[in-house]
Amino acid sequence: MISLPDAFKKFKSRMELNEREQQNASKRQKEVREHLDNAFQIDRSFLTGSYARWTKSKPLKDVDIFFVLGKDEDHYRDKHPDKILTAFYNTLVDVYGSSAVKKQGRSVGVDFGVVVDSDDNTDYRVVSVDAVPAFAKGDDYEIPNNTTGKWMGTNPEIHAQKAVSAHQAYGNEWKGLVRMVKYWNQNSRHGEKPIKPSFLIEVMAMECLHGGWGGSHDREIQAFFATLRDRIHEDWPDPAGLGSPVSDRMDAAMVKRAQTILDQANRDIAAAIHLARQGKNGDALKAWRAFFGPKFPLS
Ligand SMILES: Nc1ncnc2c1ncn2[C@@H]1O[C@H](COP(=O)(O)OP(=O)(O)OP(=O)(O)O)[C@@H](O)[C@H]1O
Ligand SMILES: [Mg+2]
C-alpha cells in the first residue's frame, strides 16, 4: 500500500502539465489564432492564466489565451466591451458551431468536445480554451469586463511573479498545493464550485500560505482550509492592483454557501488526519480520495 506522503506526491505530480498536454495546448492556440486572424488584426497571442503559472488543475478546462489586438482594432476600446466579445463569438461560432462556443464575462470559451473519463483523464488533451481579446497598455493589458461594462486592467506577468515568489517562499510546494485545492473546489460532489472564481483560491494562497512549508501535505492543507473558511468573506483585490476585486463574484449567499462547505471540509480533513494517526492508512487514503476526487491515488 502506498504511504500517505507518497500518495500526496503522486497526486501533486498527476496535476503537473506534461509534454503532450503542452503540445496540445499550443496546437489549439495556433488553431484558434488562425481563425481569429481571418477577422481581426492580432499582433500576438500567448497562453496565460493559471495554465502558464502551473496553478491549473486537471482536467485542463478554460485554458486562457490572450489575443493582443493591433491598431486596426483600436476603435473597440471606445466601445462597450460586449462589442469585441460578440465579434470574437461570431467569428468562432462560424468555425466551431454555437454549441461549442460561449460568450463569457471576459472571454469567449471554445469547447473541443474532449471526453473526460471517470478518472478525470482526457488522453492528454485540452477540453476548452478561453479566448481573451486584449489591448497592450504599457506593460499592462486591458481586457473586456462585461460584468462592469468597462475595460479592465490586468497584468499576467505580475501575477506570475507573485506566484513564483510565493512558491519559493514555501519550499517549492505552493503551486502543487494551489492545484490540489482548486481540484477540491471543482469536485462534482459540490455541484456548483463553492469558491468562484478559482483564481480567488490562488489569490488567497498568496497571502495566507506563509511561514514556510511545514513538511506534510495534510497539515498544510488543514491550515489553509481553516484560513479559507475564516477569510472567504473578505474583499480580495487584484494582486497586481489593476483589475476589479477578485472576490466580486461572491455575493452574500455564495459566501454563506462556501462557508458551510468549508466547515464540512475542515471536519473531513480532521477525520482523515485522525485515521492516519490511528495507523489506519488504507482508510486515510480513502478519506483523502473522497475529499479531493479520482486523481488522488489509492495505490
Ligand atoms: N479581477 C481580476 N483583475 C485582474 N486580473 C485578473 C482578475 N481575474 C483574473 N485575472 C487574470 O486573468 C487570468 C485568467 O482568469 P481566470 O479567471 O481564468 O483565472 P485562472 O487563474 O486562469 O484560474 P482557472 O484555473 O480557474 O482558469 C488570471 O490568471 C489573472 O491573471
Ligand atoms: Mg483560467
Coordinates of C-alpha atoms and ligand atoms in Angstrom, one line a residue:
M1 CA 0.0 0.0 0.0
I2 CA 1.2 3.5 -0.8
S3 CA 2.2 5.7 2.2
L4 CA 0.3 9.0 2.7
P5 CA 3.3 11.3 1.9
D6 CA 3.9 9.3 -1.3
A7 CA 0.2 9.5 -2.2
F8 CA 0.3 13.3 -1.9
K9 CA 3.4 13.4 -4.1
K10 CA 1.8 11.3 -6.7
F11 CA -1.4 13.4 -6.5
K12 CA 0.7 16.5 -7.0
S13 CA 2.6 15.1 -10.0
R14 CA -0.6 14.0 -11.6
M15 CA -1.7 17.6 -11.7
E16 CA 1.5 18.8 -13.4
L17 CA 1.5 19.6 -17.1
N18 CA 3.2 17.1 -19.2
E19 CA 4.7 17.4 -22.7
R20 CA 1.8 16.0 -24.6
E21 CA -0.7 18.4 -22.9
Q22 CA 1.5 21.3 -23.6
Q23 CA 1.8 20.3 -27.3
N24 CA -2.0 20.0 -27.5
A25 CA -2.4 23.5 -25.8
S26 CA 0.0 25.1 -28.3
K27 CA -1.8 23.4 -31.2
R28 CA -5.1 24.7 -30.1
Q29 CA -3.6 28.2 -29.6
K30 CA -2.4 28.2 -33.2
E31 CA -5.6 26.9 -34.5
V32 CA -7.8 29.5 -32.7
R33 CA -5.4 32.2 -33.7
E34 CA -5.6 31.2 -37.4
H35 CA -9.4 31.5 -37.3
L36 CA -9.3 34.9 -35.4
D37 CA -6.6 36.2 -37.8
N38 CA -9.2 36.0 -40.6
A39 CA -11.4 38.6 -38.9
F40 CA -9.1 40.7 -36.7
Q41 CA -5.6 42.3 -36.7
I42 CA -3.8 40.3 -34.0
D43 CA -0.3 41.4 -33.0
R44 CA 0.5 38.3 -30.9
S45 CA -1.1 35.7 -28.7
F46 CA 0.1 33.7 -25.7
L47 CA -1.1 31.1 -23.3
T48 CA -1.7 32.7 -19.9
G49 CA -3.7 32.5 -16.7
S50 CA -3.2 29.6 -14.3
Y51 CA -2.1 27.4 -17.2
A52 CA 1.0 29.5 -17.7
R53 CA 1.7 29.7 -14.0
W54 CA 1.4 26.0 -13.4
T55 CA -1.5 26.5 -11.0
K56 CA -4.2 25.0 -13.2
S57 CA -5.7 21.7 -12.0
K58 CA -6.8 18.9 -14.3
P59 CA -8.7 18.2 -16.5
L60 CA -7.4 21.2 -18.5
K61 CA -10.5 23.3 -19.0
D62 CA -10.7 27.0 -19.9
V63 CA -7.0 27.5 -20.7
D64 CA -6.6 31.2 -21.2
I65 CA -5.2 32.6 -24.4
F66 CA -4.7 36.4 -24.7
F67 CA -5.1 37.7 -28.3
V68 CA -3.3 41.1 -28.3
L69 CA -5.1 43.2 -30.9
G70 CA -3.4 45.6 -33.2
K71 CA -4.0 49.2 -34.3
D72 CA -6.8 48.4 -36.7
E73 CA -8.9 47.2 -33.8
D74 CA -8.3 50.3 -31.6
H75 CA -11.9 51.5 -32.2
Y76 CA -13.2 48.7 -30.0
R77 CA -11.5 50.4 -27.0
D78 CA -14.1 53.3 -27.2
K79 CA -17.0 50.8 -27.3
H80 CA -18.7 48.7 -24.7
P81 CA -16.6 45.6 -24.1
D82 CA -19.5 43.4 -25.2
K83 CA -18.8 44.5 -28.8
I84 CA -15.5 42.8 -29.1
L85 CA -16.7 39.8 -27.2
T86 CA -19.6 39.5 -29.6
A87 CA -17.3 39.9 -32.6
F88 CA -15.0 37.1 -31.2
Y89 CA -18.0 35.0 -30.5
N90 CA -19.4 35.3 -34.1
T91 CA -16.1 34.5 -35.7
L92 CA -15.6 31.4 -33.5
V93 CA -19.2 30.2 -33.9
D94 CA -18.7 30.2 -37.6
V95 CA -15.9 27.7 -37.2
Y96 CA -16.8 25.6 -34.1
G97 CA -20.6 25.9 -34.0
S98 CA -22.9 27.6 -31.4
S99 CA -23.0 24.5 -29.1
A100 CA -19.2 24.7 -28.7
V101 CA -18.8 28.4 -28.2
K102 CA -19.8 30.5 -25.2
K103 CA -19.6 34.2 -24.6
Q104 CA -18.5 34.9 -21.1
G105 CA -17.7 37.9 -18.9
R106 CA -14.2 38.5 -20.2
S107 CA -13.6 35.9 -22.8
V108 CA -15.1 33.6 -25.4
G109 CA -14.9 29.9 -24.5
V110 CA -14.3 27.3 -27.1
D111 CA -15.0 23.6 -26.2
F112 CA -13.3 21.0 -28.3
G113 CA -15.6 18.1 -27.4
V114 CA -13.0 16.2 -25.5
V115 CA -14.4 13.4 -23.3
V116 CA -13.3 13.4 -19.6
D117 CA -13.3 9.9 -18.2
S118 CA -14.2 8.8 -14.7
D119 CA -10.6 9.3 -13.5
D120 CA -10.6 12.9 -14.8
N121 CA -8.3 11.9 -17.7
T122 CA -8.6 13.3 -21.2
D123 CA -5.9 11.4 -23.1
Y124 CA -3.7 14.5 -22.6
R125 CA -6.0 16.8 -24.4
V126 CA -7.2 20.3 -23.5
V127 CA -11.0 20.3 -23.0
S128 CA -11.6 24.0 -23.7
V129 CA -9.9 27.4 -24.1
D130 CA -10.9 30.9 -23.2
A131 CA -10.1 33.4 -26.0
V132 CA -9.4 36.7 -24.3
P133 CA -9.3 39.9 -26.5
A134 CA -6.6 42.2 -25.1
F135 CA -5.0 45.6 -25.8
A136 CA -1.5 46.3 -24.7
K137 CA -1.3 49.3 -22.4
G138 CA 2.4 50.0 -21.4
D139 CA 3.5 46.9 -19.6
D140 CA -0.2 46.0 -18.7
Y141 CA -3.2 44.9 -20.7
E142 CA -6.8 45.9 -20.9
I143 CA -9.4 43.2 -21.3
P144 CA -13.2 43.4 -21.6
N145 CA -15.3 43.0 -18.4
N146 CA -18.9 42.6 -19.3
T147 CA -19.9 42.5 -15.6
T148 CA -19.0 46.1 -15.1
G149 CA -19.4 47.1 -18.8
K150 CA -15.9 48.6 -18.8
W151 CA -12.4 47.6 -19.9
M152 CA -10.3 46.2 -17.1
G153 CA -6.6 46.4 -16.4
T154 CA -4.6 43.3 -15.8
N155 CA -1.0 42.1 -15.8
P156 CA -0.4 38.4 -16.0
E157 CA 3.3 38.9 -15.6
I158 CA 2.8 40.4 -12.1
H159 CA 0.5 37.5 -11.2
A160 CA 3.1 35.1 -12.4
Q161 CA 5.9 36.8 -10.5
K162 CA 3.9 36.8 -7.3
A163 CA 3.1 33.1 -7.7
V164 CA 6.8 32.3 -8.2
S165 CA 7.8 34.3 -5.1
A166 CA 5.1 32.5 -3.0
H167 CA 6.3 29.2 -4.4
Q168 CA 9.9 29.8 -3.5
A169 CA 9.0 31.1 0.0
Y170 CA 7.0 27.9 0.5
G171 CA 9.7 25.3 -0.2
N172 CA 8.6 25.0 -3.8
E173 CA 5.3 23.3 -2.7
W174 CA 3.0 26.3 -3.2
K175 CA 1.9 25.7 -6.7
G176 CA 1.2 22.0 -6.0
L177 CA -0.9 22.9 -3.1
V178 CA -2.9 25.5 -5.0
R179 CA -3.6 22.9 -7.7
M180 CA -4.8 20.5 -5.1
V181 CA -7.2 23.0 -3.5
K182 CA -8.5 24.1 -6.9
Y183 CA -9.1 20.4 -7.7
W184 CA -11.1 20.0 -4.5
N185 CA -13.1 23.1 -5.4
Q186 CA -14.2 21.6 -8.8
N187 CA -15.2 18.2 -7.3
S188 CA -18.6 17.4 -8.9
R189 CA -19.9 16.4 -5.5
H190 CA -20.3 20.1 -4.6
G191 CA -22.4 20.8 -7.7
E192 CA -21.5 24.4 -8.2
K193 CA -17.9 25.3 -7.3
P194 CA -18.0 26.7 -3.7
I195 CA -15.3 29.3 -4.4
K196 CA -15.6 31.4 -7.5
P197 CA -13.6 32.3 -9.4
S198 CA -11.0 29.6 -8.6
F199 CA -8.4 32.4 -9.1
L200 CA -9.6 33.6 -5.7
I201 CA -8.1 30.4 -4.1
E202 CA -4.7 31.4 -5.7
V203 CA -5.0 35.0 -4.6
M204 CA -5.8 33.9 -1.0
A205 CA -2.9 31.5 -1.1
M206 CA -0.6 34.3 -2.0
E207 CA -1.4 36.0 1.3
C208 CA -2.3 33.0 3.6
L209 CA 0.3 30.4 2.8
H210 CA 3.3 31.9 4.6
G211 CA 5.5 30.9 7.4
G212 CA 7.2 28.3 5.2
W213 CA 6.4 24.7 4.2
G214 CA 5.9 22.6 7.3
G215 CA 6.8 19.3 5.7
S216 CA 3.5 17.5 5.4
H217 CA 0.7 18.0 2.9
D218 CA -2.1 17.0 5.2
R219 CA -1.2 19.6 7.8
E220 CA -0.6 22.3 5.3
I221 CA -3.9 21.6 3.7
Q222 CA -5.6 21.7 7.1
A223 CA -4.1 25.1 7.9
F224 CA -5.0 26.5 4.5
F225 CA -8.6 25.3 4.6
A226 CA -9.0 26.8 8.1
T227 CA -7.9 30.2 6.7
L228 CA -10.1 29.8 3.6
R229 CA -13.1 29.4 5.9
D230 CA -12.1 32.3 8.1
R231 CA -11.4 34.8 5.4
I232 CA -13.5 33.9 2.4
H233 CA -15.9 36.7 3.3
E234 CA -13.2 39.4 3.0
D235 CA -12.6 41.6 -0.1
W236 CA -9.7 40.3 -2.1
P237 CA -8.2 42.8 -4.5
D238 CA -6.4 42.0 -7.7
P239 CA -2.8 41.2 -6.6
A240 CA -1.5 43.4 -9.4
G241 CA -3.7 46.3 -8.2
L242 CA -5.2 46.8 -11.7
G243 CA -8.4 44.8 -12.1
S244 CA -11.7 44.6 -10.2
P245 CA -11.6 42.8 -6.9
V246 CA -11.1 39.1 -7.5
S247 CA -13.8 38.4 -4.8
D248 CA -16.5 40.4 -6.5
R249 CA -18.3 37.3 -7.9
M250 CA -19.1 36.0 -4.5
D251 CA -22.3 37.6 -3.2
A252 CA -23.5 37.1 0.4
A253 CA -25.4 33.9 -0.4
M254 CA -22.4 32.4 -2.2
V255 CA -20.1 33.3 0.7
K256 CA -22.5 31.7 3.1
R257 CA -22.7 28.5 1.0
A258 CA -18.9 28.4 0.7
Q259 CA -18.5 28.8 4.5
T260 CA -20.9 25.8 5.1
I261 CA -19.0 23.7 2.6
L262 CA -15.6 24.8 4.0
D263 CA -16.8 23.9 7.5
Q264 CA -17.6 20.4 6.3
A265 CA -14.2 20.3 4.5
N266 CA -12.5 21.2 7.8
R267 CA -14.3 18.4 9.6
D268 CA -13.4 15.9 6.7
I269 CA -9.7 16.9 6.9
A270 CA -9.6 16.4 10.7
A271 CA -11.2 13.0 10.3
A272 CA -8.7 12.0 7.6
I273 CA -5.8 13.1 9.7
H274 CA -7.2 11.2 12.7
L275 CA -7.4 8.0 10.7
A276 CA -3.7 8.3 9.7
R277 CA -2.8 8.9 13.3
Q278 CA -4.6 5.7 14.4
G279 CA -2.4 3.9 11.8
K280 CA -5.4 3.2 9.5
N281 CA -3.5 4.1 6.3
G282 CA -6.0 2.5 3.9
D283 CA -8.9 4.3 5.4
A284 CA -7.0 7.6 5.5
L285 CA -6.2 7.2 1.7
K286 CA -9.9 6.6 1.0
A287 CA -10.9 9.6 3.0
W288 CA -8.5 11.9 1.1
R289 CA -9.7 10.4 -2.2
A290 CA -13.3 11.1 -1.3
F291 CA -12.3 14.6 -0.3
F292 CA -10.3 15.5 -3.5
G293 CA -11.6 13.2 -6.2
P294 CA -10.3 10.5 -8.5
K295 CA -6.9 11.9 -9.1
F296 CA -5.9 11.2 -5.5
P297 CA -4.2 7.8 -5.7
L298 CA -5.2 4.8 -3.5
S299 CA -2.1 2.8 -4.7
Ligands
LIG1 N1 -10.1 40.6 -11.1 C1 -9.0 40.5 -11.9 N2 -8.2 41.5 -12.0 C2 -7.1 41.4 -12.8 N3 -6.7 40.3 -13.4 C3 -7.5 39.2 -13.3 C4 -8.7 39.2 -12.5 N4 -9.2 38.0 -12.6 C5 -8.4 37.2 -13.3 N5 -7.4 37.9 -13.8 C6 -6.3 37.5 -14.6 O1 -6.8 36.7 -15.7 C7 -6.3 35.4 -15.6 C8 -7.4 34.4 -16.1 O2 -8.5 34.5 -15.2 P1 -9.2 33.1 -14.7 O3 -10.5 33.5 -14.0 O4 -9.3 32.1 -15.9 O5 -8.2 32.6 -13.6 P2 -7.1 31.5 -13.7 O6 -6.1 31.9 -12.7 O7 -6.7 31.2 -15.1 O8 -7.9 30.2 -13.0 P3 -8.5 28.9 -13.6 O9 -7.6 27.8 -13.2 O10 -9.8 28.8 -13.0 O11 -8.6 29.1 -15.1 C9 -5.9 35.2 -14.2 O12 -5.0 34.1 -14.0 C10 -5.3 36.5 -13.8 O13 -4.0 36.7 -14.3
MG2 MG -8.2 30.5 -16.5

